[in-house]
Amino acid sequence: MAFQTEYEFILPKGYVDEEGTLHKRGVMRLATAADEILPMRDPRVQSNPGYLSIILLSRVITRLGDLNMIDTRTVERFFTADLAFLQNFYRQINEGDGVQVKTACPKCDHEFDVDMAFLPGTSGA
């Protein structure tokens, strides 16, 4: 089994580009140390630490719909619901394994694990 480094997502609202096209499906890759360290040198982060997540997300989102490129201007125009979703998704895929819950089918008693980290509305920690 190959080590998974990229994860697909679907934005709750979606990004509307300048032509009015809606983009909802995307891919985020795992962050590297450079992804988290290099943005700290950016003057926008030094003057407003909240801008760190904008730069981080622009570095790790590798695909979004039909867009050729995702940069900070793209992330700045995300709806707040999508920004919150992506911040949560970033934490889930980069902070290790999700929360596994063992459960059983009430009809056949088949036991299985459910990854709670990737269910909507869960934080995974």
PDB file of C-alpha atoms in Angstrom:
ATOM      1  CA  MET A   1       0.000   0.000   0.000  1.00  0.00           C
ATOM      2  CA  ALA A   2       1.424   3.389  -1.021  1.00  0.00           C
ATOM      3  CA  PHE A   3       1.716   6.210   1.478  1.00  0.00           C
ATOM      4  CA  GLN A   4      -1.103   8.675   0.846  1.00  0.00           C
ATOM      5  CA  THR A   5       0.108  12.253   0.405  1.00  0.00           C
ATOM      6  CA  GLU A   6      -2.895  13.823  -1.330  1.00  0.00           C
ATOM      7  CA  TYR A   7      -6.508  14.013  -0.183  1.00  0.00           C
ATOM      8  CA  GLU A   8      -9.601  14.984  -2.130  1.00  0.00           C
ATOM      9  CA  PHE A   9     -12.170  17.381  -0.706  1.00  0.00           C
ATOM     10  CA  ILE A  10     -15.427  19.059  -1.671  1.00  0.00           C
ATOM     11  CA  LEU A  11     -15.945  22.636  -0.495  1.00  0.00           C
ATOM     12  CA  PRO A  12     -19.238  23.250   1.349  1.00  0.00           C
ATOM     13  CA  LYS A  13     -20.010  26.412  -0.670  1.00  0.00           C
ATOM     14  CA  GLY A  14     -17.468  26.467  -3.489  1.00  0.00           C
ATOM     15  CA  TYR A  15     -15.192  29.045  -5.024  1.00  0.00           C
ATOM     16  CA  VAL A  16     -16.654  31.312  -7.713  1.00  0.00           C
ATOM     17  CA  ASP A  17     -13.987  32.549 -10.126  1.00  0.00           C
ATOM     18  CA  GLU A  18     -13.994  35.832 -12.038  1.00  0.00           C
ATOM     19  CA  GLU A  19     -16.023  34.286 -14.881  1.00  0.00           C
ATOM     20  CA  GLY A  20     -18.661  33.052 -12.434  1.00  0.00           C
ATOM     21  CA  THR A  21     -17.653  29.385 -12.615  1.00  0.00           C
ATOM     22  CA  LEU A  22     -18.160  27.417  -9.411  1.00  0.00           C
ATOM     23  CA  HIS A  23     -15.276  25.172  -8.262  1.00  0.00           C
ATOM     24  CA  LYS A  24     -15.986  22.745  -5.406  1.00  0.00           C
ATOM     25  CA  ARG A  25     -13.782  19.649  -5.824  1.00  0.00           C
ATOM     26  CA  GLY A  26     -10.131  19.888  -4.923  1.00  0.00           C
ATOM     27  CA  VAL A  27      -7.040  18.112  -3.684  1.00  0.00           C
ATOM     28  CA  MET A  28      -4.837  18.995  -0.733  1.00  0.00           C
ATOM     29  CA  ARG A  29      -1.398  17.497  -0.204  1.00  0.00           C
ATOM     30  CA  LEU A  30       0.294  16.850   3.119  1.00  0.00           C
ATOM     31  CA  ALA A  31       2.237  19.857   4.401  1.00  0.00           C
ATOM     32  CA  THR A  32       6.010  19.883   4.716  1.00  0.00           C
ATOM     33  CA  ALA A  33       8.088  21.649   7.339  1.00  0.00           C
ATOM     34  CA  ALA A  34       8.834  24.351   4.756  1.00  0.00           C
ATOM     35  CA  ASP A  35       5.114  24.908   4.241  1.00  0.00           C
ATOM     36  CA  GLU A  36       4.768  25.846   7.899  1.00  0.00           C
ATOM     37  CA  ILE A  37       8.100  27.658   8.423  1.00  0.00           C
ATOM     38  CA  LEU A  38       8.637  29.743   5.260  1.00  0.00           C
ATOM     39  CA  PRO A  39       5.364  31.723   5.504  1.00  0.00           C
ATOM     40  CA  MET A  40       6.495  33.030   8.911  1.00  0.00           C
ATOM     41  CA  ARG A  41       8.992  35.256   7.027  1.00  0.00           C
ATOM     42  CA  ASP A  42       6.237  36.800   4.914  1.00  0.00           C
ATOM     43  CA  PRO A  43       5.549  40.433   5.907  1.00  0.00           C
ATOM     44  CA  ARG A  44       1.795  39.826   5.611  1.00  0.00           C
ATOM     45  CA  VAL A  45       2.051  37.147   8.333  1.00  0.00           C
ATOM     46  CA  GLN A  46       4.351  39.284  10.472  1.00  0.00           C
ATOM     47  CA  SER A  47       1.841  42.145  10.429  1.00  0.00           C
ATOM     48  CA  ASN A  48      -1.226  39.880  10.690  1.00  0.00           C
ATOM     49  CA  PRO A  49      -0.653  36.322  12.006  1.00  0.00           C
ATOM     50  CA  GLY A  50      -4.124  35.390  10.766  1.00  0.00           C
ATOM     51  CA  TYR A  51      -2.742  35.535   7.232  1.00  0.00           C
ATOM     52  CA  LEU A  52      -0.659  32.402   7.912  1.00  0.00           C
ATOM     53  CA  SER A  53      -3.561  30.106   7.080  1.00  0.00           C
ATOM     54  CA  ILE A  54      -4.097  31.907   3.754  1.00  0.00           C
ATOM     55  CA  ILE A  55      -0.497  31.271   2.707  1.00  0.00           C
ATOM     56  CA  LEU A  56      -0.474  27.718   4.076  1.00  0.00           C
ATOM     57  CA  LEU A  57      -3.606  26.757   2.187  1.00  0.00           C
ATOM     58  CA  SER A  58      -2.357  28.333  -1.040  1.00  0.00           C
ATOM     59  CA  ARG A  59       0.761  26.137  -0.776  1.00  0.00           C
ATOM     60  CA  VAL A  60      -0.951  22.799  -0.067  1.00  0.00           C
ATOM     61  CA  ILE A  61      -4.088  22.965  -2.221  1.00  0.00           C
ATOM     62  CA  THR A  62      -2.864  21.406  -5.445  1.00  0.00           C
ATOM     63  CA  ARG A  63      -6.136  21.382  -7.377  1.00  0.00           C
ATOM     64  CA  LEU A  64      -9.458  23.165  -7.242  1.00  0.00           C
ATOM     65  CA  GLY A  65     -11.939  22.540 -10.006  1.00  0.00           C
ATOM     66  CA  ASP A  66     -10.634  23.680 -13.367  1.00  0.00           C
ATOM     67  CA  LEU A  67      -8.328  26.380 -12.008  1.00  0.00           C
ATOM     68  CA  ASN A  68      -4.805  26.398 -13.423  1.00  0.00           C
ATOM     69  CA  MET A  69      -3.317  27.797 -10.244  1.00  0.00           C
ATOM     70  CA  ILE A  70      -4.266  28.413  -6.609  1.00  0.00           C
ATOM     71  CA  ASP A  71      -2.553  31.390  -4.975  1.00  0.00           C
ATOM     72  CA  THR A  72      -3.186  33.637  -1.997  1.00  0.00           C
ATOM     73  CA  ARG A  73      -5.604  35.792  -4.022  1.00  0.00           C
ATOM     74  CA  THR A  74      -7.697  32.675  -4.659  1.00  0.00           C
ATOM     75  CA  VAL A  75      -7.755  31.669  -0.981  1.00  0.00           C
ATOM     76  CA  GLU A  76      -8.548  35.243   0.092  1.00  0.00           C
ATOM     77  CA  ARG A  77     -11.758  35.038  -1.953  1.00  0.00           C
ATOM     78  CA  PHE A  78     -12.991  31.769  -0.393  1.00  0.00           C
ATOM     79  CA  PHE A  79     -16.257  32.012   1.508  1.00  0.00           C
ATOM     80  CA  THR A  80     -15.652  31.850   5.269  1.00  0.00           C
ATOM     81  CA  ALA A  81     -17.439  28.486   5.490  1.00  0.00           C
ATOM     82  CA  ASP A  82     -14.997  27.054   2.939  1.00  0.00           C
ATOM     83  CA  LEU A  83     -11.988  28.618   4.683  1.00  0.00           C
ATOM     84  CA  ALA A  84     -13.056  27.080   8.012  1.00  0.00           C
ATOM     85  CA  PHE A  85     -13.638  23.721   6.302  1.00  0.00           C
ATOM     86  CA  LEU A  86     -10.160  23.780   4.715  1.00  0.00           C
ATOM     87  CA  GLN A  87      -8.448  24.807   7.963  1.00  0.00           C
ATOM     88  CA  ASN A  88     -10.130  21.866   9.692  1.00  0.00           C
ATOM     89  CA  PHE A  89      -9.287  19.534   6.790  1.00  0.00           C
ATOM     90  CA  TYR A  90      -5.628  20.670   6.904  1.00  0.00           C
ATOM     91  CA  ARG A  91      -5.441  19.767  10.604  1.00  0.00           C
ATOM     92  CA  GLN A  92      -7.107  16.410  10.032  1.00  0.00           C
ATOM     93  CA  ILE A  93      -4.737  15.217   7.324  1.00  0.00           C
ATOM     94  CA  ASN A  94      -1.571  16.650   8.903  1.00  0.00           C
ATOM     95  CA  GLU A  95      -2.038  15.803  12.567  1.00  0.00           C
ATOM     96  CA  GLY A  96      -1.950  12.063  12.203  1.00  0.00           C
ATOM     97  CA  ASP A  97      -4.544   9.411  12.300  1.00  0.00           C
ATOM     98  CA  GLY A  98      -8.153  10.302  12.722  1.00  0.00           C
ATOM     99  CA  VAL A  99     -10.275   9.115  15.554  1.00  0.00           C
ATOM    100  CA  GLN A 100     -11.277   5.526  14.935  1.00  0.00           C
ATOM    101  CA  VAL A 101     -14.445   4.255  16.531  1.00  0.00           C
ATOM    102  CA  LYS A 102     -15.215   0.560  16.598  1.00  0.00           C
ATOM    103  CA  THR A 103     -18.854  -0.143  15.918  1.00  0.00           C
ATOM    104  CA  ALA A 104     -21.105  -2.960  14.818  1.00  0.00           C
ATOM    105  CA  CYS A 105     -23.996  -3.301  12.409  1.00  0.00           C
ATOM    106  CA  PRO A 106     -27.192  -3.574  14.482  1.00  0.00           C
ATOM    107  CA  LYS A 107     -28.674  -6.124  12.048  1.00  0.00           C
ATOM    108  CA  CYS A 108     -25.797  -8.528  11.320  1.00  0.00           C
ATOM    109  CA  ASP A 109     -23.376  -7.712  14.199  1.00  0.00           C
ATOM    110  CA  HIS A 110     -20.516  -7.248  11.700  1.00  0.00           C
ATOM    111  CA  GLU A 111     -17.840  -5.173  13.479  1.00  0.00           C
ATOM    112  CA  PHE A 112     -15.964  -2.413  11.683  1.00  0.00           C
ATOM    113  CA  ASP A 113     -14.042   0.834  12.335  1.00  0.00           C
ATOM    114  CA  VAL A 114     -15.324   4.281  11.375  1.00  0.00           C
ATOM    115  CA  ASP A 115     -12.884   7.180  10.883  1.00  0.00           C
ATOM    116  CA  MET A 116     -14.652  10.033  12.680  1.00  0.00           C
ATOM    117  CA  ALA A 117     -12.075  12.598  11.544  1.00  0.00           C
ATOM    118  CA  PHE A 118     -13.478  12.745   8.028  1.00  0.00           C
ATOM    119  CA  LEU A 119     -17.115  13.021   8.956  1.00  0.00           C
ATOM    120  CA  PRO A 120     -18.572  16.504   8.421  1.00  0.00           C
ATOM    121  CA  GLY A 121     -18.616  18.620  11.539  1.00  0.00           C
ATOM    122  CA  THR A 122     -15.969  16.681  13.500  1.00  0.00           C
ATOM    123  CA  SER A 123     -12.607  18.072  14.470  1.00  0.00           C
ATOM    124  CA  GLY A 124     -10.730  14.761  14.567  1.00  0.00           C
ATOM    125  CA  ALA A 125      -9.042  15.480  17.882  1.00  0.00           C
TER     126      ALA A 125
END
